[in-house]
Tab-separated table of C-alpha atoms in Angstrom:
chain	number	residue	atom	x	y	z
A	1266	MET	CA	-97.564	35.264	-128.737
A	1267	PRO	CA	-99.601	36.221	-131.944
A	1268	ALA	CA	-102.822	34.271	-131.793
A	1269	GLN	CA	-102.817	33.131	-135.409
A	1270	LYS	CA	-101.696	29.535	-136.002
A	1271	THR	CA	-99.992	28.094	-139.099
A	1272	GLN	CA	-101.894	25.074	-140.476
A	1273	TYR	CA	-98.543	23.277	-140.820
A	1274	LYS	CA	-96.657	21.981	-137.633
A	1275	LYS	CA	-92.957	21.720	-137.781
A	1276	GLU	CA	-91.666	18.618	-135.889
A	1277	VAL	CA	-88.022	18.082	-135.201
A	1278	ALA	CA	-86.539	14.883	-133.412
A	1279	LEU	CA	-85.125	16.194	-130.024
A	1280	THR	CA	-81.677	14.489	-130.700
A	1281	LYS	CA	-78.242	15.995	-130.435
A	1282	PRO	CA	-77.860	18.045	-133.519
A	1283	ASP	CA	-75.496	16.978	-136.567
A	1284	PHE	CA	-73.550	20.153	-136.435
A	1285	TRP	CA	-72.340	19.249	-133.083
A	1286	LYS	CA	-70.096	16.641	-134.575
A	1287	ASN	CA	-68.226	19.296	-136.426
A	1288	ASN	CA	-67.680	21.398	-133.237
A	1289	LYS	CA	-70.303	23.695	-134.634
A	1290	ARG	CA	-72.971	25.189	-132.160
A	1291	TYR	CA	-75.409	26.402	-134.762
A	1292	TYR	CA	-76.358	25.162	-138.294
A	1293	ASP	CA	-74.596	27.563	-140.560
A	1294	LEU	CA	-75.430	27.979	-144.384
A	1295	LYS	CA	-72.096	26.904	-145.539
A	1296	SER	CA	-72.425	23.639	-143.704
A	1297	TYR	CA	-76.011	23.206	-145.031
A	1298	TRP	CA	-75.003	23.671	-148.600
A	1299	ARG	CA	-71.900	21.357	-148.333
A	1300	ASN	CA	-74.160	18.686	-146.589
A	1301	LEU	CA	-76.676	19.133	-149.459
A	1302	PHE	CA	-74.515	19.531	-152.619
A	1303	GLY	CA	-71.046	18.012	-151.498
A	1304	CYS	CA	-69.197	21.335	-152.404
A	1305	THR	CA	-68.880	25.111	-151.729
A	1306	VAL	CA	-71.818	27.184	-152.798
A	1307	HIS	CA	-71.895	30.805	-152.712
A	1308	LYS	CA	-75.014	33.403	-153.416
A	1309	LEU	CA	-74.499	35.758	-156.245
A	1310	GLN	CA	-76.348	39.168	-155.416
A	1311	ILE	CA	-78.577	40.533	-158.078
A	1312	ASP	CA	-80.171	43.935	-158.228
A	1313	ALA	CA	-83.023	43.501	-160.966
A	1314	GLY	CA	-84.273	47.105	-160.436
A	1315	PHE	CA	-87.318	46.407	-158.311
A	1316	THR	CA	-88.749	48.876	-155.688
A	1317	CYS	CA	-91.152	47.987	-152.967
A	1318	PRO	CA	-94.909	48.663	-152.117
A	1319	ASN	CA	-94.239	50.800	-149.021
A	1320	ARG	CA	-91.690	52.788	-151.227
A	1321	ASP	CA	-93.845	53.709	-154.281
A	1322	GLY	CA	-97.131	54.594	-152.566
A	1323	TYR	CA	-99.016	51.148	-153.133
A	1324	VAL	CA	-99.295	50.645	-149.369
A	1325	ALA	CA	-97.198	53.349	-148.056
A	1326	THR	CA	-94.237	55.861	-148.831
A	1327	GLY	CA	-90.730	56.404	-147.679
A	1328	GLY	CA	-89.972	52.561	-147.237
A	1329	CYS	CA	-88.826	50.991	-143.967
A	1330	ILE	CA	-87.549	53.684	-141.624
A	1331	TYR	CA	-84.134	51.834	-141.257
A	1332	CYS	CA	-83.609	51.056	-144.939
A	1333	ASP	CA	-81.011	52.666	-147.266
A	1334	GLY	CA	-83.385	53.755	-150.264
A	1335	ARG	CA	-80.412	53.984	-152.755
A	1336	GLY	CA	-80.503	50.234	-153.509
A	1337	SER	CA	-77.408	48.333	-154.475
A	1338	LYS	CA	-73.907	50.021	-155.152
A	1339	LEU	CA	-74.614	48.953	-158.855
A	1340	ARG	CA	-77.800	51.034	-158.860
A	1341	GLN	CA	-76.092	54.009	-157.428
A	1342	GLN	CA	-73.378	53.752	-160.233
A	1343	GLY	CA	-75.746	54.114	-163.114
A	1344	PRO	CA	-77.730	51.974	-165.468
A	1345	LEU	CA	-78.043	48.336	-163.910
A	1346	PRO	CA	-76.013	45.448	-165.797
A	1347	SER	CA	-78.074	42.600	-166.991
A	1348	VAL	CA	-78.908	39.501	-164.828
A	1349	THR	CA	-76.112	37.632	-166.745
A	1350	ASP	CA	-73.523	40.189	-166.404
A	1351	GLN	CA	-74.139	40.572	-162.654
A	1352	ILE	CA	-73.933	36.766	-162.413
A	1353	LEU	CA	-70.625	36.423	-164.381
A	1354	SER	CA	-69.252	39.347	-162.394
A	1355	GLY	CA	-70.017	37.570	-159.095
A	1356	LYS	CA	-68.751	34.281	-160.424
A	1357	ASN	CA	-65.304	35.700	-161.522
A	1358	TYR	CA	-65.213	37.253	-157.775
A	1359	TYR	CA	-65.838	33.759	-156.072
A	1360	THR	CA	-64.033	31.315	-158.334
A	1361	PRO	CA	-62.072	29.221	-157.544
A	1362	SER	CA	-63.510	29.230	-153.960
A	1363	ALA	CA	-66.888	28.030	-154.987
A	1364	SER	CA	-68.095	25.407	-157.652
A	1365	LYS	CA	-71.798	26.133	-157.706
A	1366	PHE	CA	-73.836	29.221	-157.144
A	1367	VAL	CA	-77.260	30.482	-155.983
A	1368	ALA	CA	-78.700	33.508	-157.923
A	1369	TYR	CA	-79.868	35.832	-155.058
A	1370	PHE	CA	-82.335	38.397	-156.181
A	1371	GLN	CA	-81.714	40.815	-153.152
A	1372	THR	CA	-82.534	44.456	-153.558
A	1373	PHE	CA	-85.827	45.659	-152.339
A	1374	THR	CA	-88.924	43.436	-153.170
A	1375	ASN	CA	-88.055	40.888	-155.999
A	1376	THR	CA	-91.542	39.385	-156.490
A	1377	TYR	CA	-93.056	42.890	-156.883
A	1378	ALA	CA	-93.965	42.588	-160.687
A	1379	PRO	CA	-96.166	40.589	-162.905
A	1380	ALA	CA	-95.320	36.722	-163.030
A	1381	GLU	CA	-94.391	37.040	-166.771
A	1382	LYS	CA	-91.664	39.752	-166.049
A	1383	LEU	CA	-90.356	37.504	-163.073
A	1384	LYS	CA	-90.170	34.513	-165.139
A	1385	VAL	CA	-87.872	36.321	-167.779
A	1386	LEU	CA	-85.456	37.467	-164.946
A	1387	TYR	CA	-85.406	34.130	-163.068
A	1388	ASP	CA	-84.959	32.198	-166.379
A	1389	GLU	CA	-82.059	34.332	-167.307
A	1390	ALA	CA	-80.184	33.622	-163.966
A	1391	LEU	CA	-80.869	29.990	-164.189
A	1392	ALA	CA	-79.568	29.586	-167.611
A	1393	GLN	CA	-76.030	30.561	-166.370
A	1394	GLU	CA	-73.564	27.644	-165.890
A	1395	ASP	CA	-73.177	26.540	-162.508
A	1396	VAL	CA	-76.117	28.301	-161.148
A	1397	ILE	CA	-78.250	25.618	-159.240
A	1398	GLY	CA	-80.945	27.794	-157.721
A	1399	LEU	CA	-82.572	31.051	-156.591
A	1400	SER	CA	-82.920	32.992	-153.395
A	1401	VAL	CA	-85.594	35.585	-153.697
A	1402	GLY	CA	-85.846	38.340	-151.284
A	1403	THR	CA	-89.535	39.580	-150.823
A	1404	ARG	CA	-92.242	40.789	-148.669
A	1405	PRO	CA	-95.240	38.803	-147.247
A	1406	ASP	CA	-97.707	40.941	-148.929
A	1407	CYS	CA	-95.964	40.401	-152.509
A	1408	LEU	CA	-96.735	36.606	-153.174
A	1409	PRO	CA	-99.833	36.285	-155.334
A	1410	PRO	CA	-100.941	32.673	-156.158
A	1411	GLU	CA	-99.471	33.310	-159.737
A	1412	VAL	CA	-95.981	34.126	-158.370
A	1413	ILE	CA	-95.947	31.293	-155.880
A	1414	ASP	CA	-96.862	28.831	-158.598
A	1415	LEU	CA	-93.911	30.226	-160.593
A	1416	LEU	CA	-91.484	29.788	-157.816
A	1417	ALA	CA	-93.090	26.316	-157.131
A	1418	GLY	CA	-92.457	25.351	-160.651
A	1419	TYR	CA	-88.572	26.220	-160.204
A	1420	ALA	CA	-88.449	24.288	-157.204
A	1421	GLN	CA	-89.222	21.083	-158.979
A	1422	LYS	CA	-85.880	21.254	-160.706
A	1423	PHE	CA	-83.647	23.757	-158.724
A	1424	HIS	CA	-82.765	24.759	-155.289
A	1425	VAL	CA	-85.158	27.707	-154.374
A	1426	TRP	CA	-85.168	29.801	-151.060
A	1427	VAL	CA	-87.917	32.300	-150.729
A	1428	GLU	CA	-86.589	35.127	-148.099
A	1429	LEU	CA	-89.353	36.904	-146.226
A	1430	GLY	CA	-88.482	40.158	-144.640
A	1431	LEU	CA	-90.491	40.065	-141.349
A	1432	GLN	CA	-88.171	41.687	-138.846
A	1433	SER	CA	-90.701	41.111	-135.756
A	1434	VAL	CA	-93.900	39.196	-135.146
A	1435	HIS	CA	-95.214	42.123	-133.212
A	1436	ASP	CA	-97.595	44.479	-135.320
A	1437	LYS	CA	-96.863	47.489	-133.234
A	1438	THR	CA	-93.381	47.273	-134.268
A	1439	LEU	CA	-94.097	46.448	-137.857
A	1440	LYS	CA	-96.381	49.783	-137.983
A	1441	TYR	CA	-93.451	51.793	-136.221
A	1442	LEU	CA	-91.043	50.563	-138.872
A	1443	ASN	CA	-93.475	51.691	-141.728
A	1444	ARG	CA	-93.225	47.996	-142.958
A	1445	GLY	CA	-96.820	48.355	-144.426
A	1446	HIS	CA	-97.857	44.795	-143.830
A	1447	THR	CA	-98.992	42.739	-140.640
A	1448	TYR	CA	-97.891	39.678	-138.852
A	1449	PRO	CA	-101.232	37.722	-140.148
A	1450	GLN	CA	-100.162	38.656	-143.762
A	1451	PHE	CA	-96.838	37.021	-143.099
A	1452	LEU	CA	-98.525	33.868	-141.757
A	1453	GLU	CA	-100.750	33.819	-144.808
A	1454	ALA	CA	-97.514	33.962	-146.969
A	1455	VAL	CA	-95.902	31.166	-145.071
A	1456	ASN	CA	-98.966	28.914	-145.398
A	1457	ASN	CA	-99.211	29.544	-149.149
A	1458	LEU	CA	-95.580	28.729	-149.512
A	1459	ALA	CA	-95.239	25.631	-147.369
A	1460	GLY	CA	-95.579	22.183	-148.894
A	1461	ARG	CA	-94.683	23.673	-152.245
A	1462	GLY	CA	-91.163	22.508	-152.381
A	1463	MET	CA	-89.567	25.852	-151.574
A	1464	ASN	CA	-87.417	26.668	-148.593
A	1465	ILE	CA	-88.550	29.700	-146.573
A	1466	CYS	CA	-85.970	32.000	-144.897
A	1467	VAL	CA	-87.263	34.683	-142.617
A	1468	HIS	CA	-85.346	38.151	-141.733
A	1469	ILE	CA	-85.498	39.386	-138.204
A	1470	ILE	CA	-83.905	42.337	-136.461
A	1471	ILE	CA	-82.471	42.421	-132.991
A	1472	GLY	CA	-82.459	45.663	-131.218
A	1473	LEU	CA	-85.710	47.288	-132.491
A	1474	PRO	CA	-86.969	50.266	-130.500
A	1475	GLY	CA	-89.712	49.470	-128.084
A	1476	GLU	CA	-88.713	45.660	-127.840
A	1477	ASN	CA	-87.335	43.915	-124.847
A	1478	ASP	CA	-85.717	40.445	-124.408
A	1479	GLU	CA	-89.215	38.827	-124.028
A	1480	ASP	CA	-90.478	40.452	-127.432
A	1481	VAL	CA	-87.446	38.861	-129.087
A	1482	HIS	CA	-88.209	35.496	-127.582
A	1483	VAL	CA	-91.619	35.620	-128.761
A	1484	THR	CA	-90.625	36.283	-132.319
A	1485	ALA	CA	-88.139	33.350	-131.836
A	1486	ARG	CA	-90.601	30.968	-130.469
A	1487	THR	CA	-93.445	31.980	-133.011
A	1488	LEU	CA	-91.134	31.260	-135.985
A	1489	ALA	CA	-89.868	28.093	-134.253
A	1490	ALA	CA	-93.373	26.645	-134.629
A	1491	LEU	CA	-93.486	27.560	-138.423
A	1492	PRO	CA	-92.487	25.572	-141.403
A	1493	VAL	CA	-89.532	27.948	-141.778
A	1494	GLY	CA	-86.110	26.494	-142.947
A	1495	GLY	CA	-83.762	29.321	-142.522
A	1496	ILE	CA	-83.428	32.519	-140.522
A	1497	LYS	CA	-81.347	35.600	-140.855
A	1498	ILE	CA	-80.627	37.664	-137.879
A	1499	HIS	CA	-79.741	41.242	-138.250
A	1500	SER	CA	-78.571	43.808	-135.869
A	1501	LEU	CA	-80.419	47.314	-136.062
A	1502	LEU	CA	-78.181	49.867	-137.618
A	1503	ALA	CA	-78.753	53.753	-137.888
A	1504	LEU	CA	-77.874	54.732	-141.348
A	1505	ASP	CA	-77.377	58.248	-142.635
A	1506	GLY	CA	-80.168	59.412	-144.967
A	1507	THR	CA	-82.805	57.273	-143.436
A	1508	PRO	CA	-85.799	58.202	-140.831
A	1509	MET	CA	-83.886	56.086	-138.274
A	1510	GLY	CA	-80.669	57.682	-138.771
A	1511	LYS	CA	-82.428	61.232	-138.358
A	1512	MET	CA	-83.538	59.921	-135.118
A	1513	TYR	CA	-80.140	58.814	-133.953
A	1514	ARG	CA	-78.775	62.242	-134.960
A	1515	GLU	CA	-81.482	63.925	-133.111
A	1516	GLY	CA	-80.942	61.729	-129.873
A	1517	SER	CA	-84.299	60.171	-129.950
A	1518	LEU	CA	-83.126	56.656	-130.889
A	1519	GLN	CA	-81.417	54.340	-128.309
A	1520	MET	CA	-79.354	51.522	-129.588
A	1521	ILE	CA	-78.699	48.346	-127.577
A	1522	THR	CA	-75.108	47.386	-126.474
A	1523	GLN	CA	-73.282	44.609	-127.990
A	1524	GLU	CA	-73.552	42.503	-124.824
A	1525	GLN	CA	-77.332	42.694	-125.376
A	1526	TYR	CA	-77.414	41.937	-128.829
A	1527	VAL	CA	-75.037	38.821	-128.328
A	1528	SER	CA	-77.241	37.724	-125.232
A	1529	ARG	CA	-80.481	37.909	-127.399
A	1530	THR	CA	-78.923	36.381	-130.419
A	1531	VAL	CA	-77.836	33.322	-128.409
A	1532	ASP	CA	-81.371	33.255	-126.932
A	1533	VAL	CA	-82.876	33.010	-130.353
A	1534	LEU	CA	-80.580	30.291	-131.361
A	1535	GLU	CA	-81.422	28.208	-128.395
A	1536	LEU	CA	-85.147	28.609	-129.198
A	1537	LEU	CA	-84.911	27.882	-132.651
A	1538	PRO	CA	-85.148	24.136	-133.910
A	1539	PRO	CA	-81.722	22.658	-134.576
A	1540	ASP	CA	-82.477	22.013	-138.333
A	1541	VAL	CA	-83.058	25.797	-139.017
A	1542	VAL	CA	-80.222	27.051	-141.182
A	1543	ILE	CA	-78.787	30.162	-139.755
A	1544	GLN	CA	-78.007	32.276	-142.976
A	1545	ARG	CA	-76.787	35.401	-141.057
A	1546	LEU	CA	-76.087	36.318	-137.382
A	1547	THR	CA	-75.340	40.208	-137.686
A	1548	ALA	CA	-75.652	43.005	-140.257
A	1549	ASP	CA	-72.886	44.307	-142.396
A	1550	GLY	CA	-72.018	46.824	-145.247
A	1551	TYR	CA	-73.052	50.230	-145.330
A	1552	ARG	CA	-69.702	51.815	-144.614
A	1553	ASP	CA	-70.153	54.993	-146.264
A	1554	ILE	CA	-73.450	55.991	-144.444
A	1555	PHE	CA	-73.046	53.953	-141.173
A	1556	LEU	CA	-73.809	55.985	-137.892
A	1557	ALA	CA	-74.380	53.601	-135.117
A	1558	PRO	CA	-73.923	51.523	-133.030
A	1559	ALA	CA	-70.346	51.651	-133.139
A	1560	TRP	CA	-69.804	47.651	-132.104
A	1561	ALA	CA	-71.660	46.763	-135.149
A	1562	ALA	CA	-69.035	47.990	-137.593
A	1563	ASN	CA	-66.798	45.288	-136.664
A	1564	LYS	CA	-68.596	42.093	-137.902
A	1565	LEU	CA	-65.904	39.622	-136.909
A	1566	ASN	CA	-65.823	40.871	-133.461
A	1567	VAL	CA	-69.560	40.474	-133.125
A	1568	LEU	CA	-69.303	37.038	-134.599
A	1569	ASN	CA	-66.552	36.098	-132.202
A	1570	ALA	CA	-68.534	37.368	-129.206
A	1571	ILE	CA	-71.654	35.173	-130.151
A	1572	HIS	CA	-69.376	32.253	-130.351
A	1573	LYS	CA	-67.846	33.023	-126.981
A	1574	GLU	CA	-71.361	33.382	-125.541
A	1575	LEU	CA	-72.383	30.000	-126.927
A	1576	GLU	CA	-69.337	28.333	-125.326
A	1577	ARG	CA	-69.805	30.359	-121.928
A	1578	ARG	CA	-73.355	28.891	-121.598
A	1579	ASP	CA	-72.176	25.507	-122.996
A	1580	SER	CA	-75.165	25.890	-125.353
A	1581	TYR	CA	-76.057	25.440	-128.778
A	1582	GLN	CA	-78.928	26.089	-131.487
A	1583	GLY	CA	-82.132	24.299	-130.340
A	1584	MET	CA	-81.167	23.716	-126.626
A	1585	ARG	CA	-84.266	25.299	-125.518
A	1586	TYR	CA	-86.503	24.361	-128.497
A	1587	LYS	CA	-89.713	22.730	-127.539
C-alpha cells in the first residue's frame, strides 16, 4: 500500500447499510440524491473547451494512452455551444424525468484555467433554473489554492462534487498510462479538498495492464481510508485512434475477461465503506471508435453480471471494510 497517509481519518459505523432496506447491495448515485433532495436529480454534461496538462505539453504530450482525444461529441461537431445552451439542451432531454440538475463539467480537465475564468463558467451554470450544484471533473495536479477556495465558496450554497481522475494508486501504472501526476500528488489534493464542504469522487479503472487482483484491492483499501465520498469504476476500453487502441490492434494489449472484471468490481465494492456513493460501475459510450473488449459493449449485461455476483456471494458494499 502507498506509504503516504491522509491527515483525515474516515470513520464509518459498522452497521447494516441503509441501502440494504431497499434491496440494494451498493449505494448508488440515484438513491443518494433522492435521499438528499427528495427528488430525481440528473447530471447535465458540459464541455467548456478545456484541455489537459498532459495533452498540451505542460507536464506531457499525447494525453492518457486510453483517452479519446477528440473530446465530447459537441466539440467534434463544431464550435461549442455556450454553457447555458448546453444546460438547456440537457434539461430538455431529461425533463420530466428529473426535477433538479447538477451541472457536470466533464470533458478533459475542468479546473485547468485561471480561477477568474472558471468563476465565469461555473456562475453561468449555477444561474440556470433548477441547477442545484456542480460536479467538476479534474486532475489532482490542477487544484491550486485559489481554485479550491472558489469551489469551497460554491459549496457553502450549492451541492458540489470534485471528481478526481486517479485510475490507480500505483505510480508505475500512472507512469505507464502517461497520466503525468503521481499518487502523492493525488493525496495532497485530497487533503487540500477535505474539510472544505465539497464531496470528493475518485475515478478508477479496472483491467489496467500489469495490475492483478491484489493491485486492485490495494487501490480500493487505500481509497477506503481517505475522506472520499464517491467512486466511479470504469472498465478499461481499447479505443481506435488512441495509443492503447494501437497496442490492441498490434496484439500487445491483453484485455481482462468479463468474469475477471465482475469479480474485481465486487471485491472493490466489498472493500469500500458502505456510505461511499457508487457513481459508476462500468464504462460506456464510444460506439464509433470502440475496439475491445467485446463484452464491455453491452453495459446492461455487465451491470446484471455484477448484481448476480453480489447475490451469489450474498455480499454487499462494505462487507469487508475495516
